[in-house]
Short mmCIF file of C-alpha atoms in Angstrom, two decimals:
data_model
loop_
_atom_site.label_atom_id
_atom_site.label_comp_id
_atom_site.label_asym_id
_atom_site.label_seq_id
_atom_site.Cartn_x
_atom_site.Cartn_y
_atom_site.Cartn_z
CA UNK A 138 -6.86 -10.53 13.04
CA UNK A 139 -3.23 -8.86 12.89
CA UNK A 140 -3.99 -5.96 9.81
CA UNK A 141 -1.77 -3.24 8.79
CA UNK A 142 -2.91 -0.52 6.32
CA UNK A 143 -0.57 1.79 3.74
CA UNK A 144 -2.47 4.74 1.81
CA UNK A 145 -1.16 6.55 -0.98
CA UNK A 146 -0.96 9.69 1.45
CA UNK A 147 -3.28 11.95 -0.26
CA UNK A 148 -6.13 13.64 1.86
CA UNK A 149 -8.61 11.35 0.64
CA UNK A 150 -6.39 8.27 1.16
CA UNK A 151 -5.61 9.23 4.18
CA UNK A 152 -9.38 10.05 5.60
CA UNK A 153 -10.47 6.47 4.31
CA UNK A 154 -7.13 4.84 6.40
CA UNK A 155 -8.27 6.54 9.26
CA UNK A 156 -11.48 5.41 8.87
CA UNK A 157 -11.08 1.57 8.03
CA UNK A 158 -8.42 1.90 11.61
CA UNK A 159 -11.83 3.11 13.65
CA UNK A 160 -13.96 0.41 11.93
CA UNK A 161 -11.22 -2.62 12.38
CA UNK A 162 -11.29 -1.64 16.17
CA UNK A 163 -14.55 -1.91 16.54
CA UNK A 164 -14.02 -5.40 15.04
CA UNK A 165 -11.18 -6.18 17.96
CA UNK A 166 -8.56 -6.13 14.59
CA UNK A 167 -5.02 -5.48 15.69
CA UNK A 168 -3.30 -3.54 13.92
CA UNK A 169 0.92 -4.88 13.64
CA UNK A 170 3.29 -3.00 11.44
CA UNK A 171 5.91 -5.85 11.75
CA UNK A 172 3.62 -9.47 11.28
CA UNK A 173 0.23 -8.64 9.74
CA UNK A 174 -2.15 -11.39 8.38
CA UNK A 175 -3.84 -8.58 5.65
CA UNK A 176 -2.11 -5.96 4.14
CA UNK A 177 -4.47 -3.27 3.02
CA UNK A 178 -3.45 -1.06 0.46
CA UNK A 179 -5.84 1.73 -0.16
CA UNK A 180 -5.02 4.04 -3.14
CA UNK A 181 -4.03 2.61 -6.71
CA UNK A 182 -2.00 0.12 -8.17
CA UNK A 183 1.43 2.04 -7.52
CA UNK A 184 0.07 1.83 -4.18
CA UNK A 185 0.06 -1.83 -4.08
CA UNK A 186 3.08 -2.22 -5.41
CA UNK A 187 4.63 -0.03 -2.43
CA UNK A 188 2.73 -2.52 -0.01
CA UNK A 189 4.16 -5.11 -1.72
CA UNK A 190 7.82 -3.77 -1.89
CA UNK A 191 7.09 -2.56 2.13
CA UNK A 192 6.80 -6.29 3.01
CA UNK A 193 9.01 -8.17 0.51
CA UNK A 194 10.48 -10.05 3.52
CA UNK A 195 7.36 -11.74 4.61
CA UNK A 196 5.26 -12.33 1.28
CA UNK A 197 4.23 -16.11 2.56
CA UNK A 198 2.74 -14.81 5.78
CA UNK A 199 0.75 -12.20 4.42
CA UNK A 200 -2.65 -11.52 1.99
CA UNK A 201 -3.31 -8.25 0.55
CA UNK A 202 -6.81 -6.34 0.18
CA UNK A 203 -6.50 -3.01 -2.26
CA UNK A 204 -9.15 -0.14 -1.86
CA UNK A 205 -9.28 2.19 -5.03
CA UNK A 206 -9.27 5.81 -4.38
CA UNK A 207 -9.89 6.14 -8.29
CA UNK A 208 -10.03 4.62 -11.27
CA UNK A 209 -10.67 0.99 -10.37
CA UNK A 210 -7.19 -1.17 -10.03
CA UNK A 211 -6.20 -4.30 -11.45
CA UNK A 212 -5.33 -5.02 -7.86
CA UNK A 213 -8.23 -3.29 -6.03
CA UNK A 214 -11.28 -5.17 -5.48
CA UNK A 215 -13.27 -2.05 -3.73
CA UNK A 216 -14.32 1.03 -3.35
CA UNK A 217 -13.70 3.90 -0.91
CA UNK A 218 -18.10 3.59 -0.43
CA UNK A 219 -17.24 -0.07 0.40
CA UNK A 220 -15.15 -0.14 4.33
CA UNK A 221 -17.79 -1.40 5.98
CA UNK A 222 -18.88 -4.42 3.91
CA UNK A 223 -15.09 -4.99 3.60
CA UNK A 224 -14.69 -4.84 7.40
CA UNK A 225 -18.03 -6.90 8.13
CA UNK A 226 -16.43 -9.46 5.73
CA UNK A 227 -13.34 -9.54 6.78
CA UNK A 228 -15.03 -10.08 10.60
CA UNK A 229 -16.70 -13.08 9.51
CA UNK A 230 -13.55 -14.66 7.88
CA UNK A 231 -11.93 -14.17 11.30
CA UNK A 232 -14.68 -15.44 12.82
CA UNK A 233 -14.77 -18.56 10.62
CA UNK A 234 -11.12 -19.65 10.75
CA UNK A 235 -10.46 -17.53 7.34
CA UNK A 236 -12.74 -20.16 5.42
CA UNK A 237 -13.71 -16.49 3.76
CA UNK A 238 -11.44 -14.87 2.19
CA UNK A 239 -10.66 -17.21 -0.56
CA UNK A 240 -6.77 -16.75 -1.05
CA UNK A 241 -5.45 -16.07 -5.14
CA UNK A 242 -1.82 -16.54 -5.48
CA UNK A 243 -0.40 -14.30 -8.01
CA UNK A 244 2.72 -15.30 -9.82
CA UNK A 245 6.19 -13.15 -9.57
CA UNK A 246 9.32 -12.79 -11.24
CA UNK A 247 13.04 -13.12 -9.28
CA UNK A 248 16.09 -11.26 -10.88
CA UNK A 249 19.38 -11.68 -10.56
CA UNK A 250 21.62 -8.83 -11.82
CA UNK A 251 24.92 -8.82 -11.97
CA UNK A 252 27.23 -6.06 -11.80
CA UNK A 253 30.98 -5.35 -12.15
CA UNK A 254 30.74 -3.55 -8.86
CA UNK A 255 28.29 -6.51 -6.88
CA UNK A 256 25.31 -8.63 -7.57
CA UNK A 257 21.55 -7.68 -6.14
CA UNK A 258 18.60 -9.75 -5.95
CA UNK A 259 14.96 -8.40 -6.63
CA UNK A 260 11.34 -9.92 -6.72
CA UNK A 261 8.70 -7.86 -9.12
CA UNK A 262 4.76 -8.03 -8.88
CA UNK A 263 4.69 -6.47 -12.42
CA UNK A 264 7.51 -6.09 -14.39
CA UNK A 265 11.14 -5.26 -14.61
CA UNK A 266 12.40 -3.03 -17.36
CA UNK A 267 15.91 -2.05 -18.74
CA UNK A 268 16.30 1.06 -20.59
CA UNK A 269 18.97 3.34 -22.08
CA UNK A 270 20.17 6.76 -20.70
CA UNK A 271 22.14 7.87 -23.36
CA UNK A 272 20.86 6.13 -26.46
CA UNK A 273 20.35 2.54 -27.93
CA UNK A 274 20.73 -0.70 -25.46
CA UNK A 275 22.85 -3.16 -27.01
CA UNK A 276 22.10 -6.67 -25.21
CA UNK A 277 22.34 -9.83 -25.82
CA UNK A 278 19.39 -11.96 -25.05
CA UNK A 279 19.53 -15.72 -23.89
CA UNK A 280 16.93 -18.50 -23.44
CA UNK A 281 18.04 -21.11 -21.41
CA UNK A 282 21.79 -20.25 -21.12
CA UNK A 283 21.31 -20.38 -25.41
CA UNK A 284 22.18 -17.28 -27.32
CA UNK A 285 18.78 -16.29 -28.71
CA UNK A 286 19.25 -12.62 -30.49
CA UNK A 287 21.00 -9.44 -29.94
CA UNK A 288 19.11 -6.91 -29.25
CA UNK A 289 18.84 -3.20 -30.06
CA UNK A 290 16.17 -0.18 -29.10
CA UNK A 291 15.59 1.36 -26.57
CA UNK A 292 14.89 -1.42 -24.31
CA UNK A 293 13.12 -4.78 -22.95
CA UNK A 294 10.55 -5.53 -20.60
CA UNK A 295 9.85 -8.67 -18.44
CA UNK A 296 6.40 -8.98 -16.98
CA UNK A 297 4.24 -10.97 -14.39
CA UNK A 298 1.13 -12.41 -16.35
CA UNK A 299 -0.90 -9.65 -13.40
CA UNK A 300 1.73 -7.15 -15.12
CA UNK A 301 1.24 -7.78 -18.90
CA UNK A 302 -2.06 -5.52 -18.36
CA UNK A 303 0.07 -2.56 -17.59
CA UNK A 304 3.78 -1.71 -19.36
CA UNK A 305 4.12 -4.55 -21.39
CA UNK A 306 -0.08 -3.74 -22.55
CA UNK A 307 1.02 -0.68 -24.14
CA UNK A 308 4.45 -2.26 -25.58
CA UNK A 309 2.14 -4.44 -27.65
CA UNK A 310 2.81 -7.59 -25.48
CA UNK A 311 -0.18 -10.24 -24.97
CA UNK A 312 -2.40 -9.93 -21.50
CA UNK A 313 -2.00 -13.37 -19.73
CA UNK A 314 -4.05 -14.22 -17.18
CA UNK A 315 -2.19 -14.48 -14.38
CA UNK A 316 -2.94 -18.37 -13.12
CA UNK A 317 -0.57 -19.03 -15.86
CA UNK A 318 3.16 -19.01 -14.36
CA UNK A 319 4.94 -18.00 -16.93
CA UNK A 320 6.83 -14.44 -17.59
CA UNK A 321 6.85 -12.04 -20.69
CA UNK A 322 9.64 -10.86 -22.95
CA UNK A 323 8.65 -7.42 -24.54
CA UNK A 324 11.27 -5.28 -26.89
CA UNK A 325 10.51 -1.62 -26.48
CA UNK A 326 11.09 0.13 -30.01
CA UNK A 327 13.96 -2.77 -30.87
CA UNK A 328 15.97 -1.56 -34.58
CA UNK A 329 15.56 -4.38 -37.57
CA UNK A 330 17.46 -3.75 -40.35
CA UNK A 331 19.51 -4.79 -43.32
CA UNK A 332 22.10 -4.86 -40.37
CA UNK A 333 20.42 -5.49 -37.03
CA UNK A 334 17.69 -8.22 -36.65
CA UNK A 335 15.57 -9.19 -33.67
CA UNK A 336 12.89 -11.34 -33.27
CA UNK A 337 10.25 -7.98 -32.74
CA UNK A 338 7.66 -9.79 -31.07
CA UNK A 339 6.93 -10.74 -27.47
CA UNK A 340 7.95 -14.11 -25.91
CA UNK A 341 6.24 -16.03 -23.46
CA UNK A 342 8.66 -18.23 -21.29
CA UNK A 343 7.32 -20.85 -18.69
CA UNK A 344 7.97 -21.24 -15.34
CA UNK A 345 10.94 -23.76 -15.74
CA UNK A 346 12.79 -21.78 -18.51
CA UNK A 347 15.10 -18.69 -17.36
CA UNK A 348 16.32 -15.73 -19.87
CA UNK A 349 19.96 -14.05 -19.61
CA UNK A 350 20.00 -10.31 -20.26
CA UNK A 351 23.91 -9.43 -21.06
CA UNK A 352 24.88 -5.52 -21.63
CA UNK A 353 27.37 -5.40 -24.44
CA UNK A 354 28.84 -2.58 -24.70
CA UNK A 355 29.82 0.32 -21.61
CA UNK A 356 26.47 2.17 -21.28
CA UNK A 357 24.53 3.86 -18.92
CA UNK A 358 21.37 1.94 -17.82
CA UNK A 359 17.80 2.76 -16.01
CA UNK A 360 16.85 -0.34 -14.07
CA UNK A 361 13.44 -0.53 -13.23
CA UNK A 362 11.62 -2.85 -10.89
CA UNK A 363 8.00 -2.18 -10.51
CA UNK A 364 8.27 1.62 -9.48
CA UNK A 365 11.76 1.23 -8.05
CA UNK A 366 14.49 2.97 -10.28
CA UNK A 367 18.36 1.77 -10.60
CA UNK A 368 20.98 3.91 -12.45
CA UNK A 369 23.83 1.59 -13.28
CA UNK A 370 26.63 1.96 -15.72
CA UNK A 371 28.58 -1.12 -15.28
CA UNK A 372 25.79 -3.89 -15.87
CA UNK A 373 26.70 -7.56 -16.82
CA UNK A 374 24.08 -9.91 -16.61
CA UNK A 375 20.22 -10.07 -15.51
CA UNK A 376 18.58 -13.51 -15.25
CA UNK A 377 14.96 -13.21 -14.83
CA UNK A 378 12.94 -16.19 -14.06
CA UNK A 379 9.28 -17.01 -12.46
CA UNK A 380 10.07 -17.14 -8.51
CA UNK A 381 9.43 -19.86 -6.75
CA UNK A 382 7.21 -17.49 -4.48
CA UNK A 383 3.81 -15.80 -5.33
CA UNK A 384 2.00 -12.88 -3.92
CA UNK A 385 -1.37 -14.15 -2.27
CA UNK A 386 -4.88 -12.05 -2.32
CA UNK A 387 -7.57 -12.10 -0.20
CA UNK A 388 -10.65 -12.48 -2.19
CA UNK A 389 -13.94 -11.51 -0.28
CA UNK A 390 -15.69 -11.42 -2.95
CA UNK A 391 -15.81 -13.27 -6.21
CA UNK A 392 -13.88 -10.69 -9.19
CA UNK A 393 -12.47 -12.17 -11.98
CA UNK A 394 -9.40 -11.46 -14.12
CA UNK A 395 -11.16 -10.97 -17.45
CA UNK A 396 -13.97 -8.35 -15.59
CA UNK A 397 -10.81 -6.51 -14.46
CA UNK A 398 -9.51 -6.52 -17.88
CA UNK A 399 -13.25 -5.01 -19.33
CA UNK A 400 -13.84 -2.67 -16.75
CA UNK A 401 -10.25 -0.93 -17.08
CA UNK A 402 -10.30 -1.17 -20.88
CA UNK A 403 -13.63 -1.60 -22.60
CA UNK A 404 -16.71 0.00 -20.30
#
């Protein structure tokens, strides 16, 4: 088995890489930086999504594994206590043609933004937000290349049904489990007025509808994409549909969505 492993790069991280790299040889794992079979992210969810980002290039090809250093992650299945069940596990998959793990796909979202100065393309595991710098966003927001409101606040988020437990959670938006392709519309503190009006509440779009995000008037804009931050002050456009790719998991181990949602929220 080809394996690579990125820690969050704290001590304790780093002791537990170190360790799963003495276990996997044991196991004759090798490890390859440039065309691994398992990603293994050990840390927390922002470590993930910096595994993810790491190896946007070959998301087909590859499965990832997350190890929690902390409080447990929506995309950590185990514990730092846990390496060598993980390893012994992961042994017998290799062993068995990979008829263990069982392999979750994950839906993502693709955006296209458009600028005055060039256009970018970006794929998010959880969400994509757009935000003000100086004060209120003024966008206009369409579904399906329809005009659909104008908005005003301080901004809007766009989430992966794995993401609507994080962001758009504490914007008020709806946690969707994520075997549902579909991507969430979330206004963050929107205005609604005598004079300004938007719809205030979240929107869930399907996988074969799109929504246009148009800046309308010159302002200076924060750009986020999972943890990755854009300054840019001469937006046009951002089209945000569900990609036609999706992240795949290896599941060792049977953990499902709605016991990640209790344990991180309710026990």
């Amino acid at each position: 088995m080809r394996y690579y492993v990125l820690d969050r790069g704290d001590q304790h991280s780093m002791d537990l890489s170190q360790q799963f790299h003495r276990l996997a040889q044991q196991k004759n794992f090798k490890l390859d930086a440039e065309s691994p079979e398992i990603v293994v992210s050990i840390g927390g969810d922002g470590t993930m999504l910096h595994a993810f980002h790491t190896f946007i290039d070959r998301i087909p090809d590859i499965a990832f594994v997350g190890v929690h250093t902390g409080h447990l992650g929506f995309y950590a299945d185990w514990r730092a206590d846990e390496l060598e069940e993980l390893i012994e596990l992961m042994s017998q998959g290799e062993s068995e043609g990979l008829l263990n793990p069982r392999i979750v796909k994950y839906p993502l979202i693709e955006l296209e933004i458009h600028k005055k100065s060039g256009n970018a393309s970006f794929i998010a595991l959880n969400e994509f937000t757009l935000k003000g710098v100086d004060g209120t966003v003024v966008a206009q927001v369409d579904i399906n290349d329809i005009t659909f409101e104008m908005f005003r606040g301080d901004g809007i988020c766009v989430s992966t049904p794995s993401g609507t437990t994080a962001y758009n959670k504490a914007l008020g938006g709806a946690m969707v489990h994520p075997t549902i392709e579909a991507l969430q519309l979330t206004e963050i503190a929107s205005i609604n007025n005598r004079v300004y009006r938007t719809l205030g509440s979240p929107l869930l779009l399907p996988k074969h509808h799109h929504c246009d995000i148009f800046s309308r008037k010159e302002q200076r804009l924060l750009l986020t994409v999972d943890h990755l931050n854009f300054p840019v002050d001469d937006l046009i456009s951002v089209r945000c549909q569900v990609s036609s790719q999706k992240i795949s998991f290896a599941r060792y181990r049977p953990f499902p969505f709605w016991d990640r949602v209790r344990n991180a929220f309710l026990n």
